[in-house]
DNA sequence: ACCGCAAATGCAACAGAGTTGCACAAATGG
DNA sequence: CCATTTGTGCAACTCTGTTGCATTTGCGGT
């Protein structure tokens, strides 16, 4: 089996189980001339599908056994942010959260924080216009955080 | 010099070294009916004199030998924020910073968070009207957080 | 001036998030 | 297929903050 037997064009999967067909995440990586590694693809794919920004812990839990090494995950997340493929943010509890950076998914909408279950919901409602600021202040972003009870937590009570 | 020689009204210090004359910080504590403890007075005094928001580490270093216990310092800072005498903020490196709150009102106005120094500024601008929510969601409070660079952090750059 | 008790402190151990150094593995270009 | 560059895994470590519990202390009441 040393010599390549098949002159087949790049189409279906090999006799093996793994199908290296290009995922959107992998494409995004190649697009910036970066190495395509399983860890990066898995994490970026997850972030792209995630409805809300994810912490290191979130990602580790979501990936389960495929999460790989803790430190590698930190480095991948950090790298993604550095490479511009994800955005980094520190929340009120000092936890860093990451979100896929493509065309501002979490850029222009509101977040609702459920105080009961802690879930964060992305709302379609556009944010209000940013107000005037004192001289010398430079506005980077405005975030309207709504706090209360979500529908799920709200229905299970008196 | 054991017996008090002067029939002076309450002004100077006693025969002892310690002068319990009311510091502004102590006054602020009494004003809200809180216990006046050395730790609280020292920390609040420091925060009031500080030109920029201070982290736990900053305070500990600044107070030197008078800093007391690490945990107590955490609790004092936390308490000051809870009591409305200081504002809390998380800076870009995940470090919580505190600043003396000159006025204790955080009711009906906006907050500007400096991403560099972590300071929280209270703006006079009234908050925008809360938006519509999906069915089942109950709004408890809405907070418009403005993020960017404050005037102080903004001026020290190219 | 003295008591009593809630509130604050000190100490020690713990927890979570993120970092560093280094040996080993793997991606990519040739 | 090889060489080089880059990423990964592991262990140990730092930093920030927390929790439990015994002891002290501020302060209101007597
Ligand atoms: Mn969102
Ligand atoms: Mn305020
Ligand atoms: Zn909920
Ligand atoms: Zn600032």
PDB file of N, CA, C and O in Angstrom, chain A residues 91-137:
ATOM      1  N   UNK A  91     -16.577  39.560  30.216  1.00  0.00           N
ATOM      2  CA  UNK A  91     -17.884  39.890  30.785  1.00  0.00           C
ATOM      3  C   UNK A  91     -17.773  40.341  32.235  1.00  0.00           C
ATOM      4  O   UNK A  91     -16.674  40.436  32.784  1.00  0.00           O
ATOM      5  N   UNK A  92     -18.898  40.617  32.843  1.00  0.00           N
ATOM      6  CA  UNK A  92     -18.923  41.196  34.185  1.00  0.00           C
ATOM      7  C   UNK A  92     -18.319  40.266  35.234  1.00  0.00           C
ATOM      8  O   UNK A  92     -17.863  40.717  36.271  1.00  0.00           O
ATOM      9  N   UNK A  93     -18.290  38.974  34.942  1.00  0.00           N
ATOM     10  CA  UNK A  93     -17.732  38.029  35.923  1.00  0.00           C
ATOM     11  C   UNK A  93     -16.295  37.680  35.586  1.00  0.00           C
ATOM     12  O   UNK A  93     -15.816  36.614  35.967  1.00  0.00           O
ATOM     13  N   UNK A  94     -15.629  38.517  34.842  1.00  0.00           N
ATOM     14  CA  UNK A  94     -14.233  38.349  34.506  1.00  0.00           C
ATOM     15  C   UNK A  94     -13.960  37.153  33.629  1.00  0.00           C
ATOM     16  O   UNK A  94     -12.844  36.640  33.598  1.00  0.00           O
ATOM     17  N   UNK A  95     -14.968  36.677  32.928  1.00  0.00           N
ATOM     18  CA  UNK A  95     -14.759  35.535  32.041  1.00  0.00           C
ATOM     19  C   UNK A  95     -14.652  36.029  30.606  1.00  0.00           C
ATOM     20  O   UNK A  95     -15.465  36.815  30.147  1.00  0.00           O
ATOM     21  N   UNK A  96     -13.635  35.541  29.915  1.00  0.00           N
ATOM     22  CA  UNK A  96     -13.434  35.931  28.528  1.00  0.00           C
ATOM     23  C   UNK A  96     -14.319  35.101  27.617  1.00  0.00           C
ATOM     24  O   UNK A  96     -14.376  33.877  27.746  1.00  0.00           O
ATOM     25  N   UNK A  97     -14.995  35.777  26.725  1.00  0.00           N
ATOM     26  CA  UNK A  97     -15.891  35.077  25.807  1.00  0.00           C
ATOM     27  C   UNK A  97     -15.483  35.342  24.369  1.00  0.00           C
ATOM     28  O   UNK A  97     -15.055  36.444  24.037  1.00  0.00           O
ATOM     29  N   UNK A  98     -15.684  34.335  23.531  1.00  0.00           N
ATOM     30  CA  UNK A  98     -15.311  34.448  22.121  1.00  0.00           C
ATOM     31  C   UNK A  98     -16.523  34.215  21.236  1.00  0.00           C
ATOM     32  O   UNK A  98     -17.401  33.421  21.561  1.00  0.00           O
ATOM     33  N   UNK A  99     -16.543  34.896  20.118  1.00  0.00           N
ATOM     34  CA  UNK A  99     -17.601  34.710  19.131  1.00  0.00           C
ATOM     35  C   UNK A  99     -16.981  34.774  17.746  1.00  0.00           C
ATOM     36  O   UNK A  99     -16.031  35.533  17.517  1.00  0.00           O
ATOM     37  N   UNK A 100     -17.480  33.950  16.827  1.00  0.00           N
ATOM     38  CA  UNK A 100     -16.989  33.985  15.451  1.00  0.00           C
ATOM     39  C   UNK A 100     -17.143  35.386  14.900  1.00  0.00           C
ATOM     40  O   UNK A 100     -18.164  36.034  15.104  1.00  0.00           O
ATOM     41  N   UNK A 101     -16.143  35.835  14.202  1.00  0.00           N
ATOM     42  CA  UNK A 101     -16.089  37.247  13.824  1.00  0.00           C
ATOM     43  C   UNK A 101     -16.776  37.578  12.512  1.00  0.00           C
ATOM     44  O   UNK A 101     -16.867  38.729  12.155  1.00  0.00           O
ATOM     45  N   UNK A 102     -17.249  36.559  11.796  1.00  0.00           N
ATOM     46  CA  UNK A 102     -17.803  36.855  10.472  1.00  0.00           C
ATOM     47  C   UNK A 102     -18.906  37.903  10.567  1.00  0.00           C
ATOM     48  O   UNK A 102     -19.644  37.974  11.538  1.00  0.00           O
ATOM     49  N   UNK A 103     -18.972  38.678   9.555  1.00  0.00           N
ATOM     50  CA  UNK A 103     -19.877  39.815   9.415  1.00  0.00           C
ATOM     51  C   UNK A 103     -20.722  40.202  10.639  1.00  0.00           C
ATOM     52  O   UNK A 103     -21.930  40.307  10.554  1.00  0.00           O
ATOM     53  N   UNK A 104     -20.050  40.428  11.697  1.00  0.00           N
ATOM     54  CA  UNK A 104     -20.728  40.972  12.880  1.00  0.00           C
ATOM     55  C   UNK A 104     -21.975  40.240  13.309  1.00  0.00           C
ATOM     56  O   UNK A 104     -23.062  40.792  13.305  1.00  0.00           O
ATOM     57  N   UNK A 105     -21.822  38.988  13.705  1.00  0.00           N
ATOM     58  CA  UNK A 105     -22.991  38.241  14.131  1.00  0.00           C
ATOM     59  C   UNK A 105     -23.539  38.782  15.446  1.00  0.00           C
ATOM     60  O   UNK A 105     -24.728  38.943  15.618  1.00  0.00           O
ATOM     61  N   UNK A 106     -22.619  39.059  16.348  1.00  0.00           N
ATOM     62  CA  UNK A 106     -23.065  39.590  17.637  1.00  0.00           C
ATOM     63  C   UNK A 106     -22.775  41.080  17.710  1.00  0.00           C
ATOM     64  O   UNK A 106     -22.471  41.614  18.752  1.00  0.00           O
ATOM     65  N   UNK A 107     -22.832  41.700  16.574  1.00  0.00           N
ATOM     66  CA  UNK A 107     -22.442  43.094  16.527  1.00  0.00           C
ATOM     67  C   UNK A 107     -23.628  44.018  16.738  1.00  0.00           C
ATOM     68  O   UNK A 107     -23.582  44.914  17.541  1.00  0.00           O
ATOM     69  N   UNK A 108     -24.655  43.730  16.007  1.00  0.00           N
ATOM     70  CA  UNK A 108     -25.732  44.699  15.952  1.00  0.00           C
ATOM     71  C   UNK A 108     -27.080  44.201  16.477  1.00  0.00           C
ATOM     72  O   UNK A 108     -28.089  44.312  15.807  1.00  0.00           O
ATOM     73  N   UNK A 109     -27.044  43.658  17.663  1.00  0.00           N
ATOM     74  CA  UNK A 109     -28.331  43.272  18.241  1.00  0.00           C
ATOM     75  C   UNK A 109     -28.221  43.218  19.756  1.00  0.00           C
ATOM     76  O   UNK A 109     -27.145  43.378  20.309  1.00  0.00           O
ATOM     77  N   UNK A 110     -29.332  42.970  20.382  1.00  0.00           N
ATOM     78  CA  UNK A 110     -29.366  43.009  21.844  1.00  0.00           C
ATOM     79  C   UNK A 110     -29.198  41.626  22.449  1.00  0.00           C
ATOM     80  O   UNK A 110     -29.413  40.617  21.797  1.00  0.00           O
ATOM     81  N   UNK A 111     -28.816  41.601  23.686  1.00  0.00           N
ATOM     82  CA  UNK A 111     -28.713  40.360  24.444  1.00  0.00           C
ATOM     83  C   UNK A 111     -29.631  40.422  25.645  1.00  0.00           C
ATOM     84  O   UNK A 111     -29.669  41.423  26.349  1.00  0.00           O
ATOM     85  N   UNK A 112     -30.333  39.324  25.852  1.00  0.00           N
ATOM     86  CA  UNK A 112     -31.168  39.222  27.044  1.00  0.00           C
ATOM     87  C   UNK A 112     -30.560  38.189  27.979  1.00  0.00           C
ATOM     88  O   UNK A 112     -30.351  37.041  27.592  1.00  0.00           O
ATOM     89  N   UNK A 113     -30.272  38.613  29.205  1.00  0.00           N
ATOM     90  CA  UNK A 113     -29.674  37.707  30.190  1.00  0.00           C
ATOM     91  C   UNK A 113     -30.745  37.234  31.164  1.00  0.00           C
ATOM     92  O   UNK A 113     -31.340  38.038  31.856  1.00  0.00           O
ATOM     93  N   UNK A 114     -30.944  35.930  31.203  1.00  0.00           N
ATOM     94  CA  UNK A 114     -31.895  35.400  32.172  1.00  0.00           C
ATOM     95  C   UNK A 114     -31.219  35.283  33.535  1.00  0.00           C
ATOM     96  O   UNK A 114     -30.220  34.586  33.677  1.00  0.00           O
ATOM     97  N   UNK A 115     -31.772  35.972  34.518  1.00  0.00           N
ATOM     98  CA  UNK A 115     -31.165  35.964  35.850  1.00  0.00           C
ATOM     99  C   UNK A 115     -31.372  34.634  36.563  1.00  0.00           C
ATOM    100  O   UNK A 115     -30.707  34.345  37.551  1.00  0.00           O
ATOM    101  N   UNK A 116     -32.320  33.857  36.067  1.00  0.00           N
ATOM    102  CA  UNK A 116     -32.584  32.563  36.711  1.00  0.00           C
ATOM    103  C   UNK A 116     -31.672  31.466  36.179  1.00  0.00           C
ATOM    104  O   UNK A 116     -30.993  30.787  36.939  1.00  0.00           O
ATOM    105  N   UNK A 117     -31.674  31.270  34.866  1.00  0.00           N
ATOM    106  CA  UNK A 117     -30.892  30.162  34.305  1.00  0.00           C
ATOM    107  C   UNK A 117     -29.572  30.625  33.714  1.00  0.00           C
ATOM    108  O   UNK A 117     -28.727  29.816  33.355  1.00  0.00           O
ATOM    109  N   UNK A 118     -29.376  31.932  33.636  1.00  0.00           N
ATOM    110  CA  UNK A 118     -28.103  32.444  33.158  1.00  0.00           C
ATOM    111  C   UNK A 118     -27.952  32.414  31.647  1.00  0.00           C
ATOM    112  O   UNK A 118     -26.936  32.847  31.109  1.00  0.00           O
ATOM    113  N   UNK A 119     -28.940  31.894  30.971  1.00  0.00           N
ATOM    114  CA  UNK A 119     -28.866  31.826  29.515  1.00  0.00           C
ATOM    115  C   UNK A 119     -28.851  33.216  28.896  1.00  0.00           C
ATOM    116  O   UNK A 119     -29.456  34.149  29.419  1.00  0.00           O
ATOM    117  N   UNK A 120     -28.132  33.335  27.791  1.00  0.00           N
ATOM    118  CA  UNK A 120     -28.093  34.603  27.072  1.00  0.00           C
ATOM    119  C   UNK A 120     -28.809  34.443  25.738  1.00  0.00           C
ATOM    120  O   UNK A 120     -28.498  33.542  24.969  1.00  0.00           O
ATOM    121  N   UNK A 121     -29.776  35.300  25.497  1.00  0.00           N
ATOM    122  CA  UNK A 121     -30.529  35.225  24.249  1.00  0.00           C
ATOM    123  C   UNK A 121     -30.178  36.401  23.350  1.00  0.00           C
ATOM    124  O   UNK A 121     -30.054  37.534  23.811  1.00  0.00           O
ATOM    125  N   UNK A 122     -30.019  36.110  22.075  1.00  0.00           N
ATOM    126  CA  UNK A 122     -29.790  37.177  21.108  1.00  0.00           C
ATOM    127  C   UNK A 122     -31.131  37.621  20.543  1.00  0.00           C
ATOM    128  O   UNK A 122     -31.895  36.803  20.032  1.00  0.00           O
ATOM    129  N   UNK A 123     -31.415  38.888  20.626  1.00  0.00           N
ATOM    130  CA  UNK A 123     -32.685  39.407  20.118  1.00  0.00           C
ATOM    131  C   UNK A 123     -32.475  40.086  18.768  1.00  0.00           C
ATOM    132  O   UNK A 123     -31.392  40.551  18.452  1.00  0.00           O
ATOM    133  N   UNK A 124     -33.519  40.121  17.992  1.00  0.00           N
ATOM    134  CA  UNK A 124     -33.425  40.711  16.670  1.00  0.00           C
ATOM    135  C   UNK A 124     -33.488  42.232  16.718  1.00  0.00           C
ATOM    136  O   UNK A 124     -33.037  42.905  15.805  1.00  0.00           O
ATOM    137  N   UNK A 125     -34.070  42.707  17.789  1.00  0.00           N
ATOM    138  CA  UNK A 125     -34.245  44.151  17.923  1.00  0.00           C
ATOM    139  C   UNK A 125     -32.930  44.905  17.737  1.00  0.00           C
ATOM    140  O   UNK A 125     -31.922  44.532  18.313  1.00  0.00           O
ATOM    141  N   UNK A 126     -32.936  45.903  16.900  1.00  0.00           N
ATOM    142  CA  UNK A 126     -31.737  46.716  16.733  1.00  0.00           C
ATOM    143  C   UNK A 126     -31.481  47.557  17.976  1.00  0.00           C
ATOM    144  O   UNK A 126     -32.436  47.949  18.654  1.00  0.00           O
ATOM    145  N   UNK A 127     -30.214  47.824  18.270  1.00  0.00           N
ATOM    146  CA  UNK A 127     -29.888  48.636  19.451  1.00  0.00           C
ATOM    147  C   UNK A 127     -30.286  50.088  19.243  1.00  0.00           C
ATOM    148  O   UNK A 127     -30.356  50.541  18.107  1.00  0.00           O
ATOM    149  N   UNK A 128     -30.519  50.770  20.332  1.00  0.00           N
ATOM    150  CA  UNK A 128     -30.883  52.192  20.255  1.00  0.00           C
ATOM    151  C   UNK A 128     -29.680  53.007  19.803  1.00  0.00           C
ATOM    152  O   UNK A 128     -28.550  52.547  19.938  1.00  0.00           O
ATOM    153  N   UNK A 129     -29.916  54.189  19.283  1.00  0.00           N
ATOM    154  CA  UNK A 129     -28.810  55.045  18.843  1.00  0.00           C
ATOM    155  C   UNK A 129     -27.937  55.440  20.025  1.00  0.00           C
ATOM    156  O   UNK A 129     -28.461  55.759  21.093  1.00  0.00           O
ATOM    157  N   UNK A 130     -26.620  55.390  19.852  1.00  0.00           N
ATOM    158  CA  UNK A 130     -25.705  55.766  20.940  1.00  0.00           C
ATOM    159  C   UNK A 130     -25.841  57.227  21.285  1.00  0.00           C
ATOM    160  O   UNK A 130     -25.978  58.061  20.385  1.00  0.00           O
ATOM    161  N   UNK A 131     -25.812  57.522  22.556  1.00  0.00           N
ATOM    162  CA  UNK A 131     -25.983  58.910  23.022  1.00  0.00           C
ATOM    163  C   UNK A 131     -24.709  59.724  22.885  1.00  0.00           C
ATOM    164  O   UNK A 131     -23.667  59.201  22.555  1.00  0.00           O
ATOM    165  N   UNK A 132     -24.827  60.980  23.150  1.00  0.00           N
ATOM    166  CA  UNK A 132     -23.690  61.889  23.133  1.00  0.00           C
ATOM    167  C   UNK A 132     -22.735  61.547  24.280  1.00  0.00           C
ATOM    168  O   UNK A 132     -23.166  61.123  25.348  1.00  0.00           O
ATOM    169  N   UNK A 133     -21.458  61.746  24.045  1.00  0.00           N
ATOM    170  CA  UNK A 133     -20.475  61.488  25.092  1.00  0.00           C
ATOM    171  C   UNK A 133     -19.706  62.758  25.425  1.00  0.00           C
ATOM    172  O   UNK A 133     -19.577  63.643  24.577  1.00  0.00           O
ATOM    173  N   UNK A 134     -19.222  62.840  26.664  1.00  0.00           N
ATOM    174  CA  UNK A 134     -18.383  63.984  27.044  1.00  0.00           C
ATOM    175  C   UNK A 134     -17.136  64.048  26.174  1.00  0.00           C
ATOM    176  O   UNK A 134     -16.710  63.025  25.630  1.00  0.00           O
ATOM    177  N   UNK A 135     -16.538  65.196  26.088  1.00  0.00           N
ATOM    178  CA  UNK A 135     -15.335  65.376  25.281  1.00  0.00           C
ATOM    179  C   UNK A 135     -14.212  64.473  25.778  1.00  0.00           C
ATOM    180  O   UNK A 135     -14.031  64.296  26.982  1.00  0.00           O
ATOM    181  N   UNK A 136     -13.473  63.894  24.855  1.00  0.00           N
ATOM    182  CA  UNK A 136     -12.351  63.049  25.218  1.00  0.00           C
ATOM    183  C   UNK A 136     -12.711  61.580  25.301  1.00  0.00           C
ATOM    184  O   UNK A 136     -11.843  60.722  25.296  1.00  0.00           O
ATOM    185  N   UNK A 137     -13.986  61.299  25.371  1.00  0.00           N
ATOM    186  CA  UNK A 137     -14.420  59.915  25.442  1.00  0.00           C
ATOM    187  C   UNK A 137     -14.618  59.354  24.038  1.00  0.00           C
ATOM    188  O   UNK A 137     -15.242  59.996  23.193  1.00  0.00           O
TER     189      UNK A 137
END
